[in-house]
Coordinates of N, CA, C and O in Angstrom, one line a residue:
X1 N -15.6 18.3 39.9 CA -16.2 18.4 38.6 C -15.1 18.6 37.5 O -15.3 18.0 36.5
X2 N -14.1 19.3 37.7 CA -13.2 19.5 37.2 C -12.3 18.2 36.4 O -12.2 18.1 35.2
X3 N -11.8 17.3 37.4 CA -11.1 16.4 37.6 C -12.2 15.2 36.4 O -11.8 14.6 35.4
X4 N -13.3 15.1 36.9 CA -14.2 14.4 36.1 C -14.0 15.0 34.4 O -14.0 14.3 33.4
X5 N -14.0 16.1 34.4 CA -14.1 16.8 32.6 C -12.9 16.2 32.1 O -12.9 15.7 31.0
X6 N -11.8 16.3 32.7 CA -10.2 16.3 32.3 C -10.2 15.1 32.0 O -9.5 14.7 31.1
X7 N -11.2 14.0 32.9 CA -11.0 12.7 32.8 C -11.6 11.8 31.8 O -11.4 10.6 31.4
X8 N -12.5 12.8 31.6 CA -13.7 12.4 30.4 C -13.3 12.9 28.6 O -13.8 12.4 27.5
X9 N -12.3 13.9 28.9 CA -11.9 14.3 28.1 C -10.7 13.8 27.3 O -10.6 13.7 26.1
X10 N -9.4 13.5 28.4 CA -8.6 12.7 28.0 C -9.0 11.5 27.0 O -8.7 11.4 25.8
X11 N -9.9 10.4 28.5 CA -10.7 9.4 27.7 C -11.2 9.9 26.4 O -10.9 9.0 25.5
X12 N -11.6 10.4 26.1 CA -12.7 10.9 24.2 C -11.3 10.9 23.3 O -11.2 10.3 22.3
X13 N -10.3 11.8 23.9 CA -9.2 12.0 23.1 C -8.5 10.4 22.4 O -8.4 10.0 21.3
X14 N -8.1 10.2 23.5 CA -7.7 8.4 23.3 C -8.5 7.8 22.2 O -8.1 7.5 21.1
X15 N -10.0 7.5 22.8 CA -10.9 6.5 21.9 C -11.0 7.2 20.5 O -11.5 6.7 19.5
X16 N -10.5 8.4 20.5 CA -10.8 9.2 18.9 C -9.6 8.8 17.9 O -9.5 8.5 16.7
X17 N -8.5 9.0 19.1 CA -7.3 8.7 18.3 C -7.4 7.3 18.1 O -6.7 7.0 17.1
X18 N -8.1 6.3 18.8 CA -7.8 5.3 18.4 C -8.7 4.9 17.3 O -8.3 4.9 16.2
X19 N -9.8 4.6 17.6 CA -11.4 4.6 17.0 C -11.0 5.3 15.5 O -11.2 4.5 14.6
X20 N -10.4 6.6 14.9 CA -9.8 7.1 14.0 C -9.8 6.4 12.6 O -8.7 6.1 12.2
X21 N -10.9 5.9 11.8 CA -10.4 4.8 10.5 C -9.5 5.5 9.6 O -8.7 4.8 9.0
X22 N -9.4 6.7 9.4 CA -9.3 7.0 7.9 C -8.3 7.8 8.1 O -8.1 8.8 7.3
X23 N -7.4 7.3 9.3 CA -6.0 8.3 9.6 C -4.9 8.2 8.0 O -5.2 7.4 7.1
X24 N -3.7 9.2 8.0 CA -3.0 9.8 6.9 C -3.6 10.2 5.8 O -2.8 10.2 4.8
X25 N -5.0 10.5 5.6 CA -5.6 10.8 4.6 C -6.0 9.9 4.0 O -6.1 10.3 2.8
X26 N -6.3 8.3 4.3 CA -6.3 7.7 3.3 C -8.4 7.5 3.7 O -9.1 7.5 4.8
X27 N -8.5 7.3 2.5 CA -10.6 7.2 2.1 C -10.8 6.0 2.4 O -11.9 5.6 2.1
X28 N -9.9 4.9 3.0 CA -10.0 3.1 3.1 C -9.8 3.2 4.4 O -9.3 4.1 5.0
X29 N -10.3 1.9 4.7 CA -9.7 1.6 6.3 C -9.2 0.1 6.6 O -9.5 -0.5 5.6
X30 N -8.9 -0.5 7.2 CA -8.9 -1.9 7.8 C -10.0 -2.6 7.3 O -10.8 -1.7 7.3
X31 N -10.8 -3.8 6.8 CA -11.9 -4.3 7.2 C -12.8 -4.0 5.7 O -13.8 -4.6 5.3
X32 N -12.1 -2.7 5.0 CA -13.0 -2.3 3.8 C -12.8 -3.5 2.6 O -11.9 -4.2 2.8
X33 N -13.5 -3.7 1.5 CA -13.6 -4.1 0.4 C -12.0 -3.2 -0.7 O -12.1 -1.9 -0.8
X34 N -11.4 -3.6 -1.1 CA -10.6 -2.5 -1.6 C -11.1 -2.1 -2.4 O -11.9 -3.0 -2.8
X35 N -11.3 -0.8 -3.2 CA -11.7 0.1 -4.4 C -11.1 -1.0 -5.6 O -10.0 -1.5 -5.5
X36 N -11.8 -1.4 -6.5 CA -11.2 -2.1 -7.7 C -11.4 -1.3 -8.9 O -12.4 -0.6 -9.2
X37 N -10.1 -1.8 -9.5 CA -9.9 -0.9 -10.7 C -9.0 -1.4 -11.6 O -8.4 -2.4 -11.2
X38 N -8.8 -1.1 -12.6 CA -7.8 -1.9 -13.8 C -6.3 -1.6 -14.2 O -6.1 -0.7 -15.0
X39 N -5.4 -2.3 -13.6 CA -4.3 -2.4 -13.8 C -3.8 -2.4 -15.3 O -4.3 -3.3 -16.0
X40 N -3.0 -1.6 -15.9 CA -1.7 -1.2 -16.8 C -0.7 -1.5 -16.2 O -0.1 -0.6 -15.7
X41 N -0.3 -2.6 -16.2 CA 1.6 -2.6 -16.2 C 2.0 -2.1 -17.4 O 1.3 -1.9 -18.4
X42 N 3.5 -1.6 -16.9 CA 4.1 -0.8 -17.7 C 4.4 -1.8 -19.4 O 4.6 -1.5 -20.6
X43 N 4.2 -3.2 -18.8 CA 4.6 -4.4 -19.7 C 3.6 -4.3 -21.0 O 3.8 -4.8 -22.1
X44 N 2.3 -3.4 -20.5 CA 1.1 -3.8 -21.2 C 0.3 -4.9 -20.7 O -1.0 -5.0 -20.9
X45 N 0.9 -5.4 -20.1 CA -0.4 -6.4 -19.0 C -1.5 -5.4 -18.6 O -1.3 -4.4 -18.0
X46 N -2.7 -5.9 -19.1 CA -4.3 -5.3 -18.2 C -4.6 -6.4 -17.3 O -4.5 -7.6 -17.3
X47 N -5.2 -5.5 -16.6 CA -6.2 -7.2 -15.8 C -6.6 -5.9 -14.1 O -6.0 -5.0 -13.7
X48 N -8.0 -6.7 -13.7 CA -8.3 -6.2 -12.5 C -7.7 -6.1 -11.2 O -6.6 -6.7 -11.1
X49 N -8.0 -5.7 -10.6 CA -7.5 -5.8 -8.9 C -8.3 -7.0 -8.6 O -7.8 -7.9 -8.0
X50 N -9.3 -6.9 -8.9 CA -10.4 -8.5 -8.1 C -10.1 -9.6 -9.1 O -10.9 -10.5 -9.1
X51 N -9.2 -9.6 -10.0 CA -8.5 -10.5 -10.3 C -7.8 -11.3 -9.8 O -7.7 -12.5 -9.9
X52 N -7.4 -10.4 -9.1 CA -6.1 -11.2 -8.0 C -6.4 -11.7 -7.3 O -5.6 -11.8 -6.4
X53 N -8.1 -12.4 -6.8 CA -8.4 -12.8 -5.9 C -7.8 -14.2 -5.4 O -7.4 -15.0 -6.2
X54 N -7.7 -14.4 -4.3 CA -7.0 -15.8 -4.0 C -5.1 -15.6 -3.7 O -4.2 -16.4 -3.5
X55 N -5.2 -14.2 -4.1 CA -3.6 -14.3 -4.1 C -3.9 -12.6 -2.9 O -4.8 -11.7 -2.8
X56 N -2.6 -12.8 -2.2 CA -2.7 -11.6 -1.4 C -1.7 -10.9 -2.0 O -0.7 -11.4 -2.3
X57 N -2.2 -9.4 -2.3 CA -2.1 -8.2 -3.0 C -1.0 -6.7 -1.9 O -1.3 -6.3 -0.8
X58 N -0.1 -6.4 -2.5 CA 0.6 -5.7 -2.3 C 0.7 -4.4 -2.9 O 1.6 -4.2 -3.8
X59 N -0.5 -3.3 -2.4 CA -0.5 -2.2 -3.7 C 0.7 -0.9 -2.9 O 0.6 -0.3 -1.9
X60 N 1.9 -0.9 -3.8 CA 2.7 0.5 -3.1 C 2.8 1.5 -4.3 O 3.4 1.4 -5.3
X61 N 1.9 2.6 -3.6 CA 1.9 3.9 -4.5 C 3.2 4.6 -4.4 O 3.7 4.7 -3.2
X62 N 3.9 5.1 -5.4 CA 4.5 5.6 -5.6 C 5.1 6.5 -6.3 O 4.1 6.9 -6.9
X63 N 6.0 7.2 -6.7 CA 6.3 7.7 -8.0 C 7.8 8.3 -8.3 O 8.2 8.5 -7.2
X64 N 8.7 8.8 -9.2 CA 10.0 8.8 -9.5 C 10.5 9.8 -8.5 O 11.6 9.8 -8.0
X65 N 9.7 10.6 -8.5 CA 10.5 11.7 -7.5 C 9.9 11.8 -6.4 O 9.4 12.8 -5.9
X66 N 9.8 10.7 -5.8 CA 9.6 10.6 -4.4 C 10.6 10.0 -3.8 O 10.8 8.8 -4.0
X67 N 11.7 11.0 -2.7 CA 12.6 9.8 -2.2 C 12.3 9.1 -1.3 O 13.1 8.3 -1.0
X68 N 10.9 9.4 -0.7 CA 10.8 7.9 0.6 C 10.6 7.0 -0.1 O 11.4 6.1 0.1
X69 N 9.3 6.9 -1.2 CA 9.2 5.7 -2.2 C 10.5 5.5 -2.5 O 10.7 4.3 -2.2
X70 N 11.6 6.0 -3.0 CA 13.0 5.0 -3.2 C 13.9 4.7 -2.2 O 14.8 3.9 -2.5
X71 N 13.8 5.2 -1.3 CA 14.0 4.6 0.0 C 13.7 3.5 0.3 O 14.5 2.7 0.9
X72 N 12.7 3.2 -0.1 CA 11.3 1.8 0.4 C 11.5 0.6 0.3 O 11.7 -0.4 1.0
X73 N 11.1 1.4 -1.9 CA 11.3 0.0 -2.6 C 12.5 -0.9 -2.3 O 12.1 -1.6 -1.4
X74 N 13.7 -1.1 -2.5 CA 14.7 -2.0 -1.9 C 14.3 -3.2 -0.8 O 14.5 -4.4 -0.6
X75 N 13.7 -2.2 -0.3 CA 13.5 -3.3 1.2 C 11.9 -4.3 0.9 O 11.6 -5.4 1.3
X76 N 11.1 -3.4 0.0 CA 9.9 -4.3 -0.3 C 10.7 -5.2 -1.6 O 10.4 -6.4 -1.4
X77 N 11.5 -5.0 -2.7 CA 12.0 -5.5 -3.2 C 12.5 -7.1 -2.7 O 12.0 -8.1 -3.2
X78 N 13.6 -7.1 -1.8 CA 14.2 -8.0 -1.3 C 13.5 -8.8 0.1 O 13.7 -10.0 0.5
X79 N 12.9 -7.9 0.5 CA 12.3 -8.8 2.2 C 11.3 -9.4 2.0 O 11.0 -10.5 2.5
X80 N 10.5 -8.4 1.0 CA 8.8 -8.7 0.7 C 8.6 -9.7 -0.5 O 8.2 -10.8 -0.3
X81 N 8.9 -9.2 -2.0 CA 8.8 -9.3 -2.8 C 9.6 -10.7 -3.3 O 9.0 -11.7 -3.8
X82 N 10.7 -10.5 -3.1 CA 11.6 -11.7 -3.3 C 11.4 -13.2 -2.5 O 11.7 -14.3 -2.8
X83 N 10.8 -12.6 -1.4 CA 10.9 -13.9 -0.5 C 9.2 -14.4 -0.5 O 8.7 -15.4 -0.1
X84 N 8.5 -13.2 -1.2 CA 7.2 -13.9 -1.1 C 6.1 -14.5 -2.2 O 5.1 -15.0 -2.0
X85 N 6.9 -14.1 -3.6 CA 6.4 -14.1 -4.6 C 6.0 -15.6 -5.4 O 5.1 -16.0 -6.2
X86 N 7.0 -16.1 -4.7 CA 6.2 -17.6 -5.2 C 5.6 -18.4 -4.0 O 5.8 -19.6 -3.7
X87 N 5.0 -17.7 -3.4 CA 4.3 -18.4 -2.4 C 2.8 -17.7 -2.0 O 2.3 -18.0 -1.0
X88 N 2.3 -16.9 -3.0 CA 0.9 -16.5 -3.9 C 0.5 -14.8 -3.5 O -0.5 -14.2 -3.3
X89 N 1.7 -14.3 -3.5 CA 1.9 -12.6 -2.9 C 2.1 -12.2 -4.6 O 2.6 -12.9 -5.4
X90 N 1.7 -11.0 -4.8 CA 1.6 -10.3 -5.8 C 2.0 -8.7 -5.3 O 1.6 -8.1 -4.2
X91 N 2.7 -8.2 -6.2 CA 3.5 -6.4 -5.5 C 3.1 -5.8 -6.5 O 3.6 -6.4 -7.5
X92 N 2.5 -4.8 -6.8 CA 2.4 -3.9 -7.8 C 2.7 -2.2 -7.3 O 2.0 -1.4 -6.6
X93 N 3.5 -2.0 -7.7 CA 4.1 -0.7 -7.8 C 3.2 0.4 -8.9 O 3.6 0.7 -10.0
X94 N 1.7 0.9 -8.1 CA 1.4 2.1 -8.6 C 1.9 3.5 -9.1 O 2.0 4.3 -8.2
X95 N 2.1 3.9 -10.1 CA 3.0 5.3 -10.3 C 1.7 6.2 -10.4 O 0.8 6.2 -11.2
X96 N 2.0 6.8 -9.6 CA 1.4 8.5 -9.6 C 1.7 9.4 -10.7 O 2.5 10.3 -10.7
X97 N 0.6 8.9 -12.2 CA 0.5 10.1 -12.8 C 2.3 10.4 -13.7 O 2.9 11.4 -13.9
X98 N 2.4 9.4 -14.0 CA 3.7 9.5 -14.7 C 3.4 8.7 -16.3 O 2.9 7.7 -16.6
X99 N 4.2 9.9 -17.3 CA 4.0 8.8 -18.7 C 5.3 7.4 -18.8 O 6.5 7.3 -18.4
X100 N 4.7 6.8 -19.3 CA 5.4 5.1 -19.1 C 6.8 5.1 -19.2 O 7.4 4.3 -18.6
X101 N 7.6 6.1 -20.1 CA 8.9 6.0 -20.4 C 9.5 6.1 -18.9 O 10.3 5.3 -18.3
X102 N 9.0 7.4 -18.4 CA 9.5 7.6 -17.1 C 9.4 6.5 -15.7 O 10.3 6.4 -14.8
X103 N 8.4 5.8 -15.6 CA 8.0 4.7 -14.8 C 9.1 3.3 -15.5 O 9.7 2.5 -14.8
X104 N 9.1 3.4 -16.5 CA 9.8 2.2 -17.0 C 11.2 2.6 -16.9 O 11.9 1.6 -16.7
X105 N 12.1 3.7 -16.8 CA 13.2 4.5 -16.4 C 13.5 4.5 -15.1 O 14.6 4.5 -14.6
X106 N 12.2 4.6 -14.3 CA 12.4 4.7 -12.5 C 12.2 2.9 -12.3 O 13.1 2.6 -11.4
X107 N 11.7 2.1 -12.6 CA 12.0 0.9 -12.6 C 13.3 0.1 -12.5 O 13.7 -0.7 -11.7
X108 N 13.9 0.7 -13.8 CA 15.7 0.3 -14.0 C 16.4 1.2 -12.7 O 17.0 0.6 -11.8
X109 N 16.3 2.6 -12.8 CA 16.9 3.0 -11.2 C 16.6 2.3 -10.2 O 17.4 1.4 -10.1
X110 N 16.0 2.2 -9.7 CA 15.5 1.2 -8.5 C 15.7 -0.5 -8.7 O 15.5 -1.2 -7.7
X111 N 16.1 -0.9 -9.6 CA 16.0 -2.1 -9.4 C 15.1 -2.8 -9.0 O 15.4 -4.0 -8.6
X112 N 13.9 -2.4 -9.0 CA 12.8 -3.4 -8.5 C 12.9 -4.4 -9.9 O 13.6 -4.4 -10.9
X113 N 11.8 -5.4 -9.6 CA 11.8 -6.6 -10.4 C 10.2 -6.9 -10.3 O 9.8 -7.4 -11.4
X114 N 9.1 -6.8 -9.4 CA 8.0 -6.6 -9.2 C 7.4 -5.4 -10.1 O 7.9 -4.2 -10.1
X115 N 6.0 -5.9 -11.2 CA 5.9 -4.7 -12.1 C 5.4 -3.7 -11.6 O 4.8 -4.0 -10.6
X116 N 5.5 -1.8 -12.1 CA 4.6 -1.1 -12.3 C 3.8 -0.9 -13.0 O 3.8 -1.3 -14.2
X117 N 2.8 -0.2 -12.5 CA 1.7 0.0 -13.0 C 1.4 1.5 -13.2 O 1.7 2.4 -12.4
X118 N 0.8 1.8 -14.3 CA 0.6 3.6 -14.6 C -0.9 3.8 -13.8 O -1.9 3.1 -13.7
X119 N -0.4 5.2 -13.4 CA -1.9 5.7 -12.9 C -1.7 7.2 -13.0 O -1.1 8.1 -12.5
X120 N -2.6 6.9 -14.1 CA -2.7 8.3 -14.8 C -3.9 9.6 -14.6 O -5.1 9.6 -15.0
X121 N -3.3 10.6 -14.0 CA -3.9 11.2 -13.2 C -4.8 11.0 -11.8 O -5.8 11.6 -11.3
X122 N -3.9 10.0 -11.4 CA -4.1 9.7 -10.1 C -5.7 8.9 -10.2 O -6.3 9.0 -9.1
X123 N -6.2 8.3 -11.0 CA -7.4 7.6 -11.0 C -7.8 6.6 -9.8 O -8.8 6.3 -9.3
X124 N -6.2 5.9 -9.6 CA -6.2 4.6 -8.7 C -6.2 4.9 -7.4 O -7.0 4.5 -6.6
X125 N -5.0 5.9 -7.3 CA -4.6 7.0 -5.9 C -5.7 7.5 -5.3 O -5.8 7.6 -4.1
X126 N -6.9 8.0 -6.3 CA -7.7 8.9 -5.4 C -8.8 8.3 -5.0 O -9.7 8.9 -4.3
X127 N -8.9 6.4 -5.6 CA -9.8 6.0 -4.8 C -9.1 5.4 -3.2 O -9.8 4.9 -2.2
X128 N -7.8 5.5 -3.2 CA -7.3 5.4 -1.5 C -7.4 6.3 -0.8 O -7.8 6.4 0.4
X129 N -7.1 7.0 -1.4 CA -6.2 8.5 -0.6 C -7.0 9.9 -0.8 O -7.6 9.9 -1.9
X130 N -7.0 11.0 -0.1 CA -7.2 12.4 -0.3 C -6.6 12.4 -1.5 O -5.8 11.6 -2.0
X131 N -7.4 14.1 -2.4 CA -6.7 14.7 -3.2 C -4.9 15.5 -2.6 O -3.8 15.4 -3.2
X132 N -5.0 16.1 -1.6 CA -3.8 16.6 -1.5 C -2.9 15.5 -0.6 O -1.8 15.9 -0.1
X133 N -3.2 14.5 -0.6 CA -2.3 13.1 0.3 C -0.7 12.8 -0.5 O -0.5 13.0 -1.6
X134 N 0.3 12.3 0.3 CA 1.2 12.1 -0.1 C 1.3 11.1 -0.3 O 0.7 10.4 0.4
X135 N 1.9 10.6 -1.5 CA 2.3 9.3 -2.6 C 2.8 8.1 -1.5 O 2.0 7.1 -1.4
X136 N 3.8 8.0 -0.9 CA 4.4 6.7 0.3 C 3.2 6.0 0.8 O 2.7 6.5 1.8
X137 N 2.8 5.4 0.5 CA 1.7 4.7 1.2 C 1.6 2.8 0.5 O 2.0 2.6 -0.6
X138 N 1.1 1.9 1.1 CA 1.0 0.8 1.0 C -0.5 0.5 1.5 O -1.2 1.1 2.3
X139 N -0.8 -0.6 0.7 CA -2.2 -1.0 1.2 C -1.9 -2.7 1.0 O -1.3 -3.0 0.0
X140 N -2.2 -3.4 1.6 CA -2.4 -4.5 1.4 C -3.6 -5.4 1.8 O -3.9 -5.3 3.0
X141 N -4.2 -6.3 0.9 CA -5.3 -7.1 0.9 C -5.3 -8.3 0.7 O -4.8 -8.8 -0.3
X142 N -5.9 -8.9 1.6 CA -5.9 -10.7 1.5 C -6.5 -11.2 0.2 O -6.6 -10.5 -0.8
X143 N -6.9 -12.7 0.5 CA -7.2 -13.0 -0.9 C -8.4 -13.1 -1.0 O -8.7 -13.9 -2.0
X144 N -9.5 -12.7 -0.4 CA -10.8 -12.8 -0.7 C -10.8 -10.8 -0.9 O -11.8 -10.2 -0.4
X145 N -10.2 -10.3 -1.2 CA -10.1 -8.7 -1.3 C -10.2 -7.3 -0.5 O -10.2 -6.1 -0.8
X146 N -10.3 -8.1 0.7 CA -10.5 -6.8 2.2 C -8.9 -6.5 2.1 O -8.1 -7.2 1.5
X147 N -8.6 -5.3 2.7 CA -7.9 -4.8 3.2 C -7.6 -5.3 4.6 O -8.4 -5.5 5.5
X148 N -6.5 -5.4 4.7 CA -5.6 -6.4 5.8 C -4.6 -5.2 6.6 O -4.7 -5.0 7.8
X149 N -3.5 -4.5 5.7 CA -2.8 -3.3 6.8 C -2.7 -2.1 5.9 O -3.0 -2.2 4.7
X150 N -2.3 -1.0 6.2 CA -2.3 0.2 5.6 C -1.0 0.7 5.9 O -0.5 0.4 7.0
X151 N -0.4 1.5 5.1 CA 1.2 2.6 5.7 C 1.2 3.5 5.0 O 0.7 3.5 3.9
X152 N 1.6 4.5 5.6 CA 2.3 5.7 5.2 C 3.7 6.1 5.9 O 4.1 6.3 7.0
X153 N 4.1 6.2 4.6 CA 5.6 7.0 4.6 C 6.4 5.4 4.6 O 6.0 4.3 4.3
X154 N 7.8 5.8 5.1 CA 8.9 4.6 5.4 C 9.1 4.8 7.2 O 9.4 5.7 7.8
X155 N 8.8 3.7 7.5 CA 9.0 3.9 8.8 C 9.2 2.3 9.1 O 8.2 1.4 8.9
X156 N 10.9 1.9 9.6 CA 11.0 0.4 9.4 C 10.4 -0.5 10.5 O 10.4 -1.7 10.5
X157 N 9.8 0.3 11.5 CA 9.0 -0.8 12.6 C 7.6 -1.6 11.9 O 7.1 -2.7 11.8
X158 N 7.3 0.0 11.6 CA 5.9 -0.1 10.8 C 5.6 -1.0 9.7 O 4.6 -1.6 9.4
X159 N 7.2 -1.0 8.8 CA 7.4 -2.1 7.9 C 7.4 -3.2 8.2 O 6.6 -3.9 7.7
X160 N 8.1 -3.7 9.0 CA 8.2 -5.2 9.6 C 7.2 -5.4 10.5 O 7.2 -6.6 11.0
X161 N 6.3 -4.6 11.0 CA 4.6 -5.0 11.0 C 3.7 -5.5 10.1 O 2.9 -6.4 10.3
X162 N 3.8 -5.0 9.1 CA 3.2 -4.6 7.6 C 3.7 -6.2 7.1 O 2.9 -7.1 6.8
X163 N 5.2 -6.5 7.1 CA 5.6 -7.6 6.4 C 5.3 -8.8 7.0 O 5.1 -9.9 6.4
X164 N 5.1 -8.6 8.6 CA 4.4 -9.7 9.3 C 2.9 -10.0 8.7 O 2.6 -11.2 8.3
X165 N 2.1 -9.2 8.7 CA 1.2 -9.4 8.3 C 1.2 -10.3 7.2 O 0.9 -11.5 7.3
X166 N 1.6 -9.6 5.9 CA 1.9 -9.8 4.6 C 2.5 -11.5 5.0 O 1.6 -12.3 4.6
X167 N 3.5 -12.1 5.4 CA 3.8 -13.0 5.7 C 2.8 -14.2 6.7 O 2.9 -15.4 6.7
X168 N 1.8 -13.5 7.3 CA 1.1 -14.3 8.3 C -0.2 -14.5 7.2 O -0.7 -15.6 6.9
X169 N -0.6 -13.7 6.8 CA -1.4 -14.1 5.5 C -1.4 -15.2 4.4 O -2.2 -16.0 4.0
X170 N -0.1 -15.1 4.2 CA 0.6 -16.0 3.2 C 0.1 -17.5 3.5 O -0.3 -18.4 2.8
X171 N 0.3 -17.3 5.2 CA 0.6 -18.7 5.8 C -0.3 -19.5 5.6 O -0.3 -20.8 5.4
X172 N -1.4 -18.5 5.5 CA -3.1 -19.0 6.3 C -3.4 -19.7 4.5 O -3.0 -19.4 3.3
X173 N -4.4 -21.0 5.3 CA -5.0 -21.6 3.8 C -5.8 -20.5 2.8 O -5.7 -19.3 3.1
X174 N -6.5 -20.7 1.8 CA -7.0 -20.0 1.0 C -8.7 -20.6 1.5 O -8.9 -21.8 1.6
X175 N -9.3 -19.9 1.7 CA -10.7 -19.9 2.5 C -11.6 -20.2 1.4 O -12.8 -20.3 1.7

């Protein structure tokens, strides 16, 4: 009887961990519609998230004093961004609650070239993520608007999963 609970229990453990949608705190999963909402680039560009439809979408939340987010960017910069941008990929760099001087300041440090966008008082963040969740995270969505992979933190395997994706997406026709 024993041997059977351990075994039943293991099993539940597994299928929970796996089964699991809404792991790192984030309110989205695989498969979801993304939350849409209206983009501020720092440029002054407005425009929707379901705007971008037909183009696959790259949302990385971030913000200036996070050093994994500047860890990151570089590599989404050059691997992702650079190599995918004219081939119908879009990157938007969410800032966590920062006024524009500072986002447009953390811009020029970083060297990204892909715009930010203000998110002011976390309006954008808290339809992904928990209130107490940490800023590192990525979501990306195809072009009819689902959600395709999710990340948290910098973790380079995870990245070059994430970019495969992002890349195998690319590939596929527009449906």
């Amino acid at each position: 009887m024993r041997t059977i609970i351990i075994c039943v229990t293991l099993l539940a453990a597994n299928l929970s961990g796996f089964a699991q949608p809404y792991e790192h705190q984030f309110l989205v999963k695989v498969g979801d519609t993304a939350p849409d909402f209206v983009i501020n680039e720092t440029s002054g560009k407005l425009y929707k998230l379901s705007d971008l439809r037909g183009s696959v979408v790259m949302l990385q939340f971030t913000a200036s004093w996070c050093s994994v987010c500047i860890k990151e960017m570089p590599f989404i910069e050059e691997e992702i961004w650079q190599v995918g941008k004219n081939k119908g990929l879009k990157v938007i760099g969410i800032d966590l609650d920062e006024p524009i001087d500072k986002v447009k300041e953390f811009a020029k440090r970083t060297k990204v070239t892909y715009p930010l966008a203000l998110d002011p008082e976390g309006a954008i963040f808290y339809q992904y993520a928990q209130k107490p969740a940490g800023v590192t995270r990525n979501v990306i969505v195809d072009r009819n608007g689902k959600i395709i992979a999710l990340t948290r933190l910098f973790n380079k395997d995870e990245f070059d999963n994430m970019k495969k994706i992002i890349f195998e997406e690319l590939d596929k026709k527009s449906e």
